[in-house]
Amino acid sequence: MAGSHRLMIVVEGRGMLELDGRIYEIARRKVCLLRPGMLIDLQTDKEQPLVYYRIDFDLWKPKEAEGGNREADTGPGQELALFQKEQLNVPPFGGLTGAHFYEQVRLAEQLCSCRAERKKRQSFREQALLNELLAILVSETADGSTGSAEKIEQTIEYMESRYRHDISRETLAGIAGMSVWHYSHVFKQRTGRSPMEYLNEIRMKRAKEQLLTSRAPIRDIARQVGFGDEFYFSRRFKKTVGVSPTAFLRHRNEKIAALSFPYTGHLMSLGVIPYVAVVDCQRDKHRQAFFPGIPYYLRRDKVMHADIWEHNLQVLAQAKPQLILCSEYEEALAEPLIRKIAPTAVISWMAMDWRRHFRQVAFLTGKEREAERWLHAYEMKAAAAGALIRASIGSETVSVVHIMQGDILVYGNRNAGAVLFGDLKLTPAYDPESIGTYAVIEAEDLSRYTGDHLLLIVDTDPASLRRWDRLSGAAAWRELAAVRSNRVYRQTEMPWLDYSPLAHDMIIDAAVNLFCRMENGAGRER
């Protein structure tokens, strides 16, 4: 994903450039202006590799204050923001005429030389050269290519919204206000394919989405994407995708991307190794046996900053998965970009518990029987383990406390609570239903949320370690029943806070190990 504007001037070779899911053919004399936030995938021809100048820059404009009064925007001791970022409003893709092409190459060479010298006095020269480059680009598009580009974009939008219906070249040319021949010529210049080829790709993309996320018969899917004849659809699908619709379904699990961390664990429990997954090798050691089989890693952190999302979206675009699994949270942050990459199945994290998540993932992967067998074995294991633990600790109460980013959290009926209180039927020290996922509390509230046994998780970030250092020396901590009786169990974050079947199976084993050998002092706080 482009974080800034990116200007590319192609001087040699050939290749394909995918921008936000649309593919363009690029070659000598082509210029591409990529705006911030665009998903980019560039592939070069092996026999004629691309040679191009790449210039990244940001565009700033004076910030307008309300009522024209800049002083009103700030108070004493605050900085006054005089500028704000803006996007250059020109078509992302076009060509350069002879004179303009050689002039832009000359300016790009000089700009690269200035950057190589890295001298302070060159910064003004760099700015002047960049302004000249952009002036040529704007003047070139102002000469008429902008209008053509907008008309082509209008016809593409028409195809994307009405692909289910009959669409002819004559209809598209009429929308663009061009003759059929001229429209087809301009369209292929900009996209590298004919209008009908482009329409077919849209239909095939929608067909793949229907095949992966529904159980509709192939004949119904054919009609839904604009084909009246099921057999003609199957032939076109095989020609475009490389395999028949039936074969495509058989291989649907080979390239699944799990954009949501818990759903990776669901796939692993079903024996499906994701093609793309959120991985943190340090935090997620409980999943490390699966890491070698995952080709593409996505980043994750306690706080998912914009740079992490940009990285993950770019990795997704490069990986080209067949299906993306995500929750409503990832959809809200990254839609519609993720849908431009691949068909996307949104599984609501809050509206369903982990068993319903599991069955939904199983439906999408064709693993319903495997899921039911896994759940049956899990219920038997949980029942036996719960009976064993309750025989050891009776009705003594259990709680989970987590110190994260300096806050004290207690957990309800999800994460560790789902297993401890729901599946193992241990007695909670508080009402988990009143909390939901988790609640942030203060040190003085701990006595209300902790009981006879306390699982303690302390993150390793500086704020959490400082909070634990203060808390462990405080009277409010030392007076807790679990602390006085030496029944505090210091645990790592995972698998306890992973809301997935893979982790829950591990939590049962860990709980038996903890609660059934307390007589040996296993619970001593470290």
Short mmCIF file of C-alpha atoms in Angstrom, two decimals:
data_model
loop_
_atom_site.label_atom_id
_atom_site.label_comp_id
_atom_site.label_asym_id
_atom_site.label_seq_id
_atom_site.Cartn_x
_atom_site.Cartn_y
_atom_site.Cartn_z
CA MET A 1 0.00 0.00 0.00
CA ALA A 2 1.28 3.44 -0.91
CA GLY A 3 1.72 5.61 2.20
CA SER A 4 2.54 8.67 0.10
CA HIS A 5 2.03 9.72 -3.51
CA ARG A 6 4.20 7.59 -5.79
CA LEU A 7 5.16 8.68 -9.30
CA MET A 8 6.47 5.96 -11.63
CA ILE A 9 7.95 6.77 -15.06
CA VAL A 10 8.57 3.63 -17.13
CA VAL A 11 11.61 3.87 -19.43
CA GLU A 12 12.04 0.24 -20.49
CA GLY A 13 10.35 -3.17 -20.34
CA ARG A 14 6.81 -4.38 -19.76
CA GLY A 15 4.70 -5.44 -16.80
CA MET A 16 1.33 -5.50 -15.09
CA LEU A 17 0.30 -3.05 -12.37
CA GLU A 18 -2.68 -3.83 -10.14
CA LEU A 19 -4.21 -0.81 -8.40
CA ASP A 20 -7.06 -1.40 -5.94
CA GLY A 21 -7.97 -4.63 -7.71
CA ARG A 22 -7.83 -3.18 -11.25
CA ILE A 23 -5.09 -4.36 -13.57
CA TYR A 24 -3.21 -2.16 -16.05
CA GLU A 25 -0.56 -3.05 -18.59
CA ILE A 26 2.51 -0.80 -18.35
CA ALA A 27 5.41 -0.31 -20.73
CA ARG A 28 7.81 2.39 -21.98
CA ARG A 29 6.42 5.97 -21.83
CA LYS A 30 3.75 5.03 -19.32
CA VAL A 31 3.45 7.17 -16.20
CA CYS A 32 1.62 6.09 -13.06
CA LEU A 33 0.63 8.36 -10.20
CA LEU A 34 -0.37 6.27 -7.20
CA ARG A 35 -2.27 8.04 -4.46
CA PRO A 36 -1.91 7.33 -0.72
CA GLY A 37 -3.95 4.32 0.40
CA MET A 38 -3.94 2.53 -2.96
CA LEU A 39 -3.28 -1.22 -2.91
CA ILE A 40 -0.38 -1.91 -5.27
CA ASP A 41 0.97 -5.07 -6.87
CA LEU A 42 3.60 -4.72 -9.60
CA GLN A 43 4.70 -7.68 -11.73
CA THR A 44 7.46 -7.34 -14.32
CA ASP A 45 7.82 -9.30 -17.54
CA LYS A 46 10.63 -11.87 -17.19
CA GLU A 47 11.86 -11.39 -20.76
CA GLN A 48 11.45 -7.60 -20.79
CA PRO A 49 11.98 -6.51 -17.15
CA LEU A 50 10.72 -3.10 -16.15
CA VAL A 51 13.08 -0.18 -15.72
CA TYR A 52 11.44 2.86 -14.14
CA TYR A 53 11.93 5.89 -11.94
CA ARG A 54 10.04 5.86 -8.66
CA ILE A 55 9.48 9.12 -6.78
CA ASP A 56 7.57 9.18 -3.49
CA PHE A 57 6.28 12.50 -2.18
CA ASP A 58 3.61 14.11 0.00
CA LEU A 59 1.41 17.02 -1.05
CA TRP A 60 0.59 19.68 1.52
CA LYS A 61 -1.75 22.65 1.31
CA PRO A 62 -2.39 25.57 3.70
CA LYS A 63 -4.90 24.65 6.36
CA GLU A 64 -8.02 26.78 6.40
CA ALA A 65 -9.17 27.84 9.87
CA GLU A 66 -12.83 28.21 10.72
CA GLY A 67 -13.98 31.73 9.97
CA GLY A 68 -10.55 32.52 8.50
CA ASN A 69 -9.10 33.02 12.00
CA ARG A 70 -6.03 30.82 12.49
CA GLU A 71 -5.60 31.92 16.09
CA ALA A 72 -8.97 30.35 16.91
CA ASP A 73 -7.56 26.89 16.14
CA THR A 74 -5.11 26.86 19.02
CA GLY A 75 -4.69 27.88 22.61
CA PRO A 76 -1.76 28.87 24.81
CA GLY A 77 1.11 26.41 24.60
CA GLN A 78 -0.40 24.52 21.63
CA GLU A 79 1.18 24.19 18.22
CA LEU A 80 -0.62 25.77 15.29
CA ALA A 81 -1.07 23.40 12.32
CA LEU A 82 -0.60 25.55 9.22
CA PHE A 83 -0.72 22.76 6.62
CA GLN A 84 -2.63 19.56 5.96
CA LYS A 85 -2.06 16.66 3.56
CA GLU A 86 -3.91 16.63 0.25
CA GLN A 87 -4.18 14.22 -2.68
CA LEU A 88 -3.29 15.18 -6.23
CA ASN A 89 -6.43 14.85 -8.33
CA VAL A 90 -5.24 13.41 -11.63
CA PRO A 91 -5.90 9.98 -13.19
CA PRO A 92 -3.64 7.28 -11.74
CA PHE A 93 -2.54 5.94 -15.10
CA GLY A 94 -1.64 7.41 -18.46
CA GLY A 95 0.95 7.88 -21.21
CA LEU A 96 3.42 10.60 -22.11
CA THR A 97 4.00 12.13 -25.53
CA GLY A 98 7.53 12.20 -26.94
CA ALA A 99 8.66 15.62 -25.77
CA HIS A 100 7.07 15.29 -22.36
CA PHE A 101 8.50 11.79 -21.88
CA TYR A 102 12.12 12.82 -22.44
CA GLU A 103 11.68 15.94 -20.31
CA GLN A 104 10.30 13.90 -17.40
CA VAL A 105 13.15 11.38 -17.68
CA ARG A 106 15.67 14.24 -17.59
CA LEU A 107 14.02 15.79 -14.53
CA ALA A 108 13.76 12.40 -12.79
CA GLU A 109 17.48 11.78 -13.37
CA GLN A 110 18.37 15.16 -11.88
CA LEU A 111 16.07 14.58 -8.91
CA CYS A 112 17.71 11.21 -8.20
CA SER A 113 21.15 12.84 -8.40
CA CYS A 114 20.09 15.46 -5.85
CA ARG A 115 18.82 12.77 -3.50
CA ALA A 116 22.08 10.85 -3.84
CA GLU A 117 24.15 13.85 -2.76
CA ARG A 118 22.10 14.33 0.44
CA LYS A 119 23.18 17.93 0.89
CA LYS A 120 20.97 20.44 2.68
CA ARG A 121 21.24 23.02 -0.06
CA GLN A 122 19.84 20.49 -2.54
CA SER A 123 16.42 20.38 -0.83
CA PHE A 124 15.18 23.51 -2.61
CA ARG A 125 16.48 22.14 -5.92
CA GLU A 126 14.64 18.84 -5.29
CA GLN A 127 11.42 20.74 -4.64
CA ALA A 128 11.81 22.72 -7.86
CA LEU A 129 12.46 19.58 -9.92
CA LEU A 130 9.46 17.79 -8.39
CA ASN A 131 7.25 20.79 -9.16
CA GLU A 132 8.39 20.69 -12.80
CA LEU A 133 7.62 16.96 -12.99
CA LEU A 134 4.14 17.44 -11.60
CA ALA A 135 3.48 20.46 -13.83
CA ILE A 136 4.18 18.31 -16.92
CA LEU A 137 1.96 15.54 -15.59
CA VAL A 138 -0.93 17.93 -14.89
CA SER A 139 -0.58 19.68 -18.26
CA GLU A 140 -0.54 16.32 -20.07
CA THR A 141 -3.75 15.19 -18.40
CA ALA A 142 -5.36 18.61 -18.88
CA ASP A 143 -4.95 18.22 -22.65
CA GLY A 144 -7.77 15.68 -22.82
CA SER A 145 -6.66 12.40 -21.28
CA THR A 146 -8.43 13.24 -18.02
CA GLY A 147 -11.80 13.27 -19.73
CA SER A 148 -11.13 9.94 -21.43
CA ALA A 149 -9.92 8.42 -18.17
CA GLU A 150 -13.05 9.52 -16.32
CA LYS A 151 -15.27 8.10 -19.06
CA ILE A 152 -13.47 4.75 -18.96
CA GLU A 153 -13.81 4.70 -15.16
CA GLN A 154 -17.54 5.37 -15.52
CA THR A 155 -17.95 2.34 -17.75
CA ILE A 156 -15.94 0.16 -15.33
CA GLU A 157 -18.17 1.28 -12.46
CA TYR A 158 -21.19 0.43 -14.64
CA MET A 159 -19.79 -3.08 -15.24
CA GLU A 160 -19.11 -3.61 -11.53
CA SER A 161 -22.65 -2.61 -10.54
CA ARG A 162 -24.54 -4.34 -13.36
CA TYR A 163 -22.41 -7.41 -14.18
CA ARG A 164 -25.47 -9.64 -13.57
CA HIS A 165 -27.19 -8.18 -16.64
CA ASP A 166 -26.48 -8.31 -20.36
CA ILE A 167 -23.89 -5.65 -21.20
CA SER A 168 -22.71 -4.95 -24.74
CA ARG A 169 -19.80 -2.93 -26.11
CA GLU A 170 -22.35 -0.63 -27.73
CA THR A 171 -23.91 0.13 -24.32
CA LEU A 172 -20.50 0.86 -22.76
CA ALA A 173 -19.39 3.01 -25.69
CA GLY A 174 -22.63 4.98 -25.40
CA ILE A 175 -21.94 5.65 -21.70
CA ALA A 176 -18.45 6.86 -22.59
CA GLY A 177 -19.78 8.99 -25.47
CA MET A 178 -17.41 7.33 -27.97
CA SER A 179 -17.71 5.18 -31.05
CA VAL A 180 -17.46 1.44 -30.37
CA TRP A 181 -14.06 1.19 -32.09
CA HIS A 182 -12.59 4.23 -30.32
CA TYR A 183 -13.95 3.14 -26.94
CA SER A 184 -12.48 -0.37 -27.30
CA HIS A 185 -9.13 1.11 -28.36
CA VAL A 186 -8.95 3.58 -25.44
CA PHE A 187 -10.17 0.98 -22.94
CA LYS A 188 -7.47 -1.51 -23.94
CA GLN A 189 -4.82 1.21 -23.85
CA ARG A 190 -5.70 1.96 -20.24
CA THR A 191 -6.39 -1.54 -18.89
CA GLY A 192 -4.47 -3.91 -21.13
CA ARG A 193 -7.59 -5.88 -22.00
CA SER A 194 -10.78 -5.44 -24.04
CA PRO A 195 -14.04 -4.28 -22.40
CA MET A 196 -15.56 -7.76 -22.70
CA GLU A 197 -12.46 -9.39 -21.22
CA TYR A 198 -12.62 -6.96 -18.31
CA LEU A 199 -16.33 -7.67 -17.78
CA ASN A 200 -15.62 -11.40 -17.82
CA GLU A 201 -12.96 -10.94 -15.10
CA ILE A 202 -15.46 -9.08 -12.91
CA ARG A 203 -17.98 -11.89 -13.38
CA MET A 204 -15.41 -14.57 -12.60
CA LYS A 205 -14.33 -12.73 -9.45
CA ARG A 206 -17.95 -12.60 -8.27
CA ALA A 207 -18.44 -16.25 -9.21
CA LYS A 208 -15.45 -17.26 -7.08
CA GLU A 209 -16.92 -15.33 -4.18
CA GLN A 210 -20.26 -17.11 -4.54
CA LEU A 211 -18.61 -20.51 -4.84
CA LEU A 212 -16.57 -19.96 -1.69
CA THR A 213 -19.17 -18.35 0.57
CA SER A 214 -22.44 -20.07 -0.44
CA ARG A 215 -23.70 -23.55 -1.20
CA ALA A 216 -25.75 -22.49 -4.21
CA PRO A 217 -25.74 -24.87 -7.20
CA ILE A 218 -23.37 -23.90 -10.03
CA ARG A 219 -26.32 -23.22 -12.36
CA ASP A 220 -27.68 -20.64 -9.88
CA ILE A 221 -24.28 -19.00 -9.45
CA ALA A 222 -23.94 -18.81 -13.24
CA ARG A 223 -27.20 -16.85 -13.46
CA GLN A 224 -26.26 -14.60 -10.52
CA VAL A 225 -23.10 -13.45 -12.30
CA GLY A 226 -24.61 -12.88 -15.73
CA PHE A 227 -24.49 -16.24 -17.53
CA GLY A 228 -27.72 -17.84 -18.71
CA ASP A 229 -26.01 -21.11 -19.69
CA GLU A 230 -24.40 -23.15 -16.89
CA PHE A 231 -22.12 -25.04 -19.29
CA TYR A 232 -20.91 -21.91 -21.05
CA PHE A 233 -20.19 -20.41 -17.62
CA SER A 234 -18.15 -23.49 -16.65
CA ARG A 235 -16.09 -23.26 -19.87
CA ARG A 236 -15.43 -19.53 -19.34
CA PHE A 237 -14.57 -20.15 -15.68
CA LYS A 238 -12.03 -22.83 -16.58
CA LYS A 239 -10.50 -20.66 -19.30
CA THR A 240 -10.16 -17.67 -16.93
CA VAL A 241 -9.31 -19.35 -13.61
CA GLY A 242 -7.50 -22.41 -14.96
CA VAL A 243 -9.76 -25.05 -13.38
CA SER A 244 -13.45 -25.90 -13.48
CA PRO A 245 -15.80 -24.55 -10.76
CA THR A 246 -15.92 -28.01 -9.16
CA ALA A 247 -12.14 -28.34 -9.10
CA PHE A 248 -11.85 -24.79 -7.76
CA LEU A 249 -14.02 -25.81 -4.79
CA ARG A 250 -11.92 -28.92 -4.16
CA HIS A 251 -8.83 -26.71 -3.77
CA ARG A 252 -10.54 -23.86 -1.89
CA ASN A 253 -8.55 -24.44 1.33
CA GLU A 254 -5.13 -24.01 -0.28
CA LYS A 255 -5.09 -20.21 -0.19
CA ILE A 256 -7.15 -18.96 2.76
CA ALA A 257 -6.13 -15.75 4.52
CA ALA A 258 -7.12 -15.31 8.19
CA LEU A 259 -7.10 -11.57 8.85
CA SER A 260 -8.57 -12.15 12.32
CA PHE A 261 -6.25 -13.73 14.92
CA PRO A 262 -8.79 -16.15 16.50
CA TYR A 263 -9.94 -17.54 13.16
CA THR A 264 -6.42 -18.75 12.43
CA GLY A 265 -6.83 -21.09 15.40
CA HIS A 266 -10.15 -22.33 14.03
CA LEU A 267 -8.52 -23.24 10.72
CA MET A 268 -5.65 -25.03 12.46
CA SER A 269 -8.07 -27.12 14.53
CA LEU A 270 -9.71 -28.23 11.27
CA GLY A 271 -6.37 -29.25 9.79
CA VAL A 272 -6.29 -26.27 7.41
CA ILE A 273 -3.02 -24.32 7.38
CA PRO A 274 -3.79 -20.72 6.38
CA TYR A 275 -1.98 -19.28 3.39
CA VAL A 276 -1.87 -15.88 5.08
CA ALA A 277 -2.22 -15.40 8.84
CA VAL A 278 -1.63 -13.01 11.72
CA VAL A 279 1.56 -14.26 13.39
CA ASP A 280 3.62 -13.05 16.34
CA CYS A 281 6.36 -15.61 16.88
CA GLN A 282 7.15 -14.30 20.38
CA ARG A 283 3.60 -14.09 21.75
CA ASP A 284 2.01 -17.04 19.94
CA LYS A 285 4.31 -19.90 20.93
CA HIS A 286 1.30 -22.18 21.37
CA ARG A 287 0.87 -22.10 17.57
CA GLN A 288 4.52 -22.36 16.60
CA ALA A 289 4.21 -25.91 15.23
CA PHE A 290 2.08 -24.46 12.40
CA PHE A 291 4.25 -21.45 11.53
CA PRO A 292 6.59 -23.18 9.01
CA GLY A 293 3.59 -24.05 6.83
CA ILE A 294 2.25 -20.48 6.60
CA PRO A 295 3.72 -18.70 3.52
CA TYR A 296 2.69 -15.13 4.40
CA TYR A 297 2.78 -13.53 7.87
CA LEU A 298 0.65 -10.56 8.89
CA ARG A 299 1.68 -8.37 11.81
CA ARG A 300 -0.26 -7.81 15.01
CA ASP A 301 0.19 -5.77 18.15
CA LYS A 302 -1.78 -4.74 21.22
CA VAL A 303 -2.64 -1.53 19.36
CA MET A 304 -3.04 -1.96 15.60
CA HIS A 305 -1.58 1.31 14.31
CA ALA A 306 -2.06 2.52 10.72
CA ASP A 307 1.40 1.35 9.62
CA ILE A 308 0.57 -2.22 10.67
CA TRP A 309 -2.68 -2.14 8.68
CA GLU A 310 -0.86 -0.75 5.64
CA HIS A 311 1.72 -3.53 5.86
CA ASN A 312 -0.93 -6.24 6.28
CA LEU A 313 -3.03 -5.02 3.36
CA GLN A 314 0.04 -4.89 1.13
CA VAL A 315 0.99 -8.47 2.11
CA LEU A 316 -2.57 -9.60 1.38
CA ALA A 317 -2.44 -7.94 -2.05
CA GLN A 318 0.87 -9.65 -2.84
CA ALA A 319 -0.30 -13.07 -1.60
CA LYS A 320 -3.51 -13.05 -3.69
CA PRO A 321 -5.50 -15.45 -1.46
CA GLN A 322 -8.64 -17.15 -2.71
CA LEU A 323 -10.65 -16.27 0.40
CA ILE A 324 -10.22 -13.86 3.32
CA LEU A 325 -11.72 -14.60 6.75
CA CYS A 326 -12.20 -11.65 9.08
CA SER A 327 -14.40 -10.30 11.86
CA GLU A 328 -16.55 -7.19 11.82
CA TYR A 329 -13.65 -5.23 13.31
CA GLU A 330 -11.25 -5.87 10.44
CA GLU A 331 -14.06 -5.27 7.97
CA ALA A 332 -14.82 -1.87 9.51
CA LEU A 333 -11.16 -0.83 9.35
CA ALA A 334 -10.18 -2.20 5.95
CA GLU A 335 -13.34 -2.57 3.86
CA PRO A 336 -13.66 -2.12 0.89
CA LEU A 337 -9.92 -2.63 0.28
CA ILE A 338 -9.90 -6.26 1.41
CA ARG A 339 -12.82 -7.08 -0.91
CA LYS A 340 -10.77 -5.77 -3.82
CA ILE A 341 -8.09 -8.34 -2.98
CA ALA A 342 -10.22 -11.47 -2.67
CA PRO A 343 -13.71 -12.74 -1.76
CA THR A 344 -14.24 -11.99 1.92
CA ALA A 345 -16.28 -13.84 4.56
CA VAL A 346 -17.11 -11.74 7.63
CA ILE A 347 -17.74 -13.85 10.75
CA SER A 348 -19.12 -11.72 13.56
CA TRP A 349 -16.90 -12.00 16.63
CA MET A 350 -19.34 -10.45 19.09
CA ALA A 351 -22.61 -11.91 17.79
CA MET A 352 -21.44 -15.54 18.10
CA ASP A 353 -19.51 -17.64 20.60
CA TRP A 354 -16.45 -19.68 19.63
CA ARG A 355 -18.44 -22.82 18.81
CA ARG A 356 -20.57 -20.93 16.29
CA HIS A 357 -17.40 -19.30 14.91
CA PHE A 358 -15.94 -22.79 14.52
CA ARG A 359 -18.97 -24.14 12.69
CA GLN A 360 -19.04 -21.12 10.38
CA VAL A 361 -15.35 -21.58 9.49
CA ALA A 362 -16.06 -25.29 8.95
CA PHE A 363 -18.93 -24.43 6.59
CA LEU A 364 -16.68 -22.14 4.54
CA THR A 365 -13.95 -24.77 4.29
CA GLY A 366 -16.23 -27.78 3.73
CA LYS A 367 -15.12 -29.31 7.03
CA GLU A 368 -18.44 -29.62 8.87
CA ARG A 369 -17.98 -33.32 9.71
CA GLU A 370 -14.46 -32.70 11.02
CA ALA A 371 -15.74 -29.83 13.16
CA GLU A 372 -18.49 -31.93 14.75
CA ARG A 373 -16.05 -34.75 15.50
CA TRP A 374 -13.62 -32.27 17.05
CA LEU A 375 -16.35 -30.67 19.17
CA HIS A 376 -17.60 -34.06 20.39
CA ALA A 377 -14.10 -35.06 21.49
CA TYR A 378 -13.62 -31.66 23.13
CA GLU A 379 -16.87 -31.89 25.12
CA MET A 380 -15.86 -35.32 26.42
CA LYS A 381 -12.41 -34.05 27.38
CA ALA A 382 -13.81 -30.92 29.08
CA ALA A 383 -16.34 -32.95 31.07
CA ALA A 384 -13.66 -35.38 32.33
CA ALA A 385 -11.16 -32.60 33.10
CA GLY A 386 -13.80 -30.48 34.86
CA ALA A 387 -14.78 -33.39 37.09
CA LEU A 388 -11.13 -34.05 37.93
CA ILE A 389 -10.43 -30.40 38.84
CA ARG A 390 -13.62 -30.01 40.87
CA ALA A 391 -12.70 -33.16 42.79
CA SER A 392 -9.42 -31.42 43.66
CA ILE A 393 -10.62 -27.91 44.54
CA GLY A 394 -14.33 -28.44 45.21
CA SER A 395 -16.34 -25.23 45.01
CA GLU A 396 -13.38 -22.92 45.60
CA THR A 397 -13.56 -19.87 43.35
CA VAL A 398 -11.33 -19.03 40.39
CA SER A 399 -10.49 -15.74 38.66
CA VAL A 400 -8.25 -14.40 35.90
CA VAL A 401 -6.36 -11.09 36.20
CA HIS A 402 -4.40 -9.60 33.33
CA ILE A 403 -2.15 -6.53 33.48
CA MET A 404 -1.99 -5.08 29.96
CA GLN A 405 -0.55 -1.70 28.94
CA GLY A 406 -0.64 -0.65 32.58
CA ASP A 407 -4.34 -1.53 33.11
CA ILE A 408 -5.78 -4.28 35.33
CA LEU A 409 -8.26 -6.48 33.44
CA VAL A 410 -10.58 -9.26 34.61
CA TYR A 411 -12.22 -11.63 32.14
CA GLY A 412 -15.81 -12.73 31.71
CA ASN A 413 -17.32 -15.42 29.54
CA ARG A 414 -14.78 -15.27 26.71
CA ASN A 415 -11.09 -16.12 26.39
CA ALA A 416 -9.95 -18.08 29.48
CA GLY A 417 -13.35 -17.55 31.12
CA ALA A 418 -15.11 -19.50 28.36
CA VAL A 419 -13.13 -22.63 29.28
CA LEU A 420 -12.77 -22.22 33.03
CA PHE A 421 -16.33 -21.17 33.82
CA GLY A 422 -18.25 -22.49 30.80
CA ASP A 423 -16.63 -25.75 29.74
CA LEU A 424 -14.90 -26.91 32.96
CA LYS A 425 -17.72 -25.51 35.12
CA LEU A 426 -15.40 -24.12 37.77
CA THR A 427 -16.84 -21.61 40.21
CA PRO A 428 -16.06 -17.99 39.26
CA ALA A 429 -15.20 -15.40 41.92
CA TYR A 430 -17.58 -12.96 40.20
CA ASP A 431 -20.44 -13.03 37.72
CA PRO A 432 -18.78 -13.47 34.28
CA GLU A 433 -22.03 -12.66 32.49
CA SER A 434 -21.94 -9.13 33.92
CA ILE A 435 -18.50 -8.53 32.35
CA GLY A 436 -18.78 -10.00 28.87
CA THR A 437 -15.29 -10.14 27.37
CA TYR A 438 -13.31 -8.18 29.97
CA ALA A 439 -13.51 -5.22 32.36
CA VAL A 440 -10.86 -2.73 33.46
CA ILE A 441 -10.71 -2.36 37.24
CA GLU A 442 -8.63 -0.54 39.85
CA ALA A 443 -6.42 -2.15 42.49
CA GLU A 444 -8.95 -1.45 45.23
CA ASP A 445 -11.55 -3.49 43.28
CA LEU A 446 -9.45 -6.67 43.21
CA SER A 447 -11.01 -8.12 46.34
CA ARG A 448 -14.40 -8.15 44.58
CA TYR A 449 -13.07 -9.92 41.49
CA THR A 450 -10.62 -12.44 42.94
CA GLY A 451 -11.28 -15.55 45.01
CA ASP A 452 -9.50 -18.66 46.20
CA HIS A 453 -7.45 -19.23 43.04
CA LEU A 454 -6.00 -16.51 40.82
CA LEU A 455 -4.49 -16.86 37.36
CA LEU A 456 -2.18 -13.87 36.82
CA ILE A 457 -0.95 -12.70 33.42
CA VAL A 458 1.45 -9.74 33.30
CA ASP A 459 2.46 -8.39 29.88
CA THR A 460 6.08 -7.45 29.28
CA ASP A 461 5.57 -3.87 28.09
CA PRO A 462 7.11 -1.21 30.39
CA ALA A 463 3.76 0.21 31.54
CA SER A 464 2.50 -3.24 32.60
CA LEU A 465 5.73 -4.14 34.40
CA ARG A 466 5.65 -0.84 36.31
CA ARG A 467 2.01 -1.39 37.28
CA TRP A 468 2.79 -4.92 38.49
CA ASP A 469 5.77 -3.67 40.48
CA ARG A 470 3.53 -1.15 42.27
CA LEU A 471 0.63 -3.57 42.69
CA SER A 472 2.68 -6.48 44.06
CA GLY A 473 3.95 -4.28 46.89
CA ALA A 474 0.57 -2.79 47.77
CA ALA A 475 -1.56 -3.85 50.72
CA ALA A 476 -4.57 -4.32 48.43
CA TRP A 477 -2.66 -7.12 46.68
CA ARG A 478 -1.06 -8.75 49.72
CA GLU A 479 -4.42 -9.02 51.49
CA LEU A 480 -6.11 -10.99 48.69
CA ALA A 481 -7.18 -14.50 49.72
CA ALA A 482 -5.34 -16.18 46.84
CA VAL A 483 -2.13 -14.29 47.67
CA ARG A 484 -2.29 -15.15 51.39
CA SER A 485 -2.87 -18.85 50.61
CA ASN A 486 -0.17 -18.97 47.92
CA ARG A 487 -2.65 -19.80 45.15
CA VAL A 488 -1.58 -17.28 42.53
CA TYR A 489 -0.60 -18.93 39.25
CA ARG A 490 1.62 -16.75 37.06
CA GLN A 491 0.88 -17.56 33.41
CA THR A 492 1.86 -16.34 29.96
CA GLU A 493 -0.72 -14.60 27.78
CA MET A 494 -1.17 -17.52 25.41
CA PRO A 495 -3.04 -19.82 25.17
CA TRP A 496 -5.23 -18.37 27.94
CA LEU A 497 -6.37 -15.30 25.97
CA ASP A 498 -6.80 -16.95 22.57
CA TYR A 499 -10.53 -17.39 21.86
CA SER A 500 -10.24 -20.35 19.52
CA PRO A 501 -10.72 -24.14 19.73
CA LEU A 502 -6.99 -24.79 19.30
CA ALA A 503 -6.19 -22.72 22.40
CA HIS A 504 -9.16 -23.98 24.42
CA ASP A 505 -7.99 -27.56 24.06
CA MET A 506 -4.60 -26.46 25.42
CA ILE A 507 -6.23 -24.49 28.26
CA ILE A 508 -7.94 -27.66 29.52
CA ASP A 509 -4.56 -29.40 29.77
CA ALA A 510 -3.00 -26.37 31.48
CA ALA A 511 -5.89 -26.10 33.97
CA VAL A 512 -5.60 -29.76 34.97
CA ASN A 513 -1.86 -29.31 35.39
CA LEU A 514 -2.37 -26.24 37.61
CA PHE A 515 -5.27 -27.17 39.85
CA CYS A 516 -4.61 -30.88 40.31
CA ARG A 517 -1.10 -30.63 41.75
CA MET A 518 -1.42 -27.67 44.12
CA GLU A 519 -0.40 -29.88 46.97
CA ASN A 520 3.08 -29.87 45.44
CA GLY A 521 3.27 -26.07 45.54
CA ALA A 522 2.81 -25.65 41.80
CA GLY A 523 0.83 -22.45 42.24
CA ARG A 524 3.58 -20.41 43.85
CA GLU A 525 3.70 -16.84 42.48
CA ARG A 526 6.93 -15.98 40.69
#
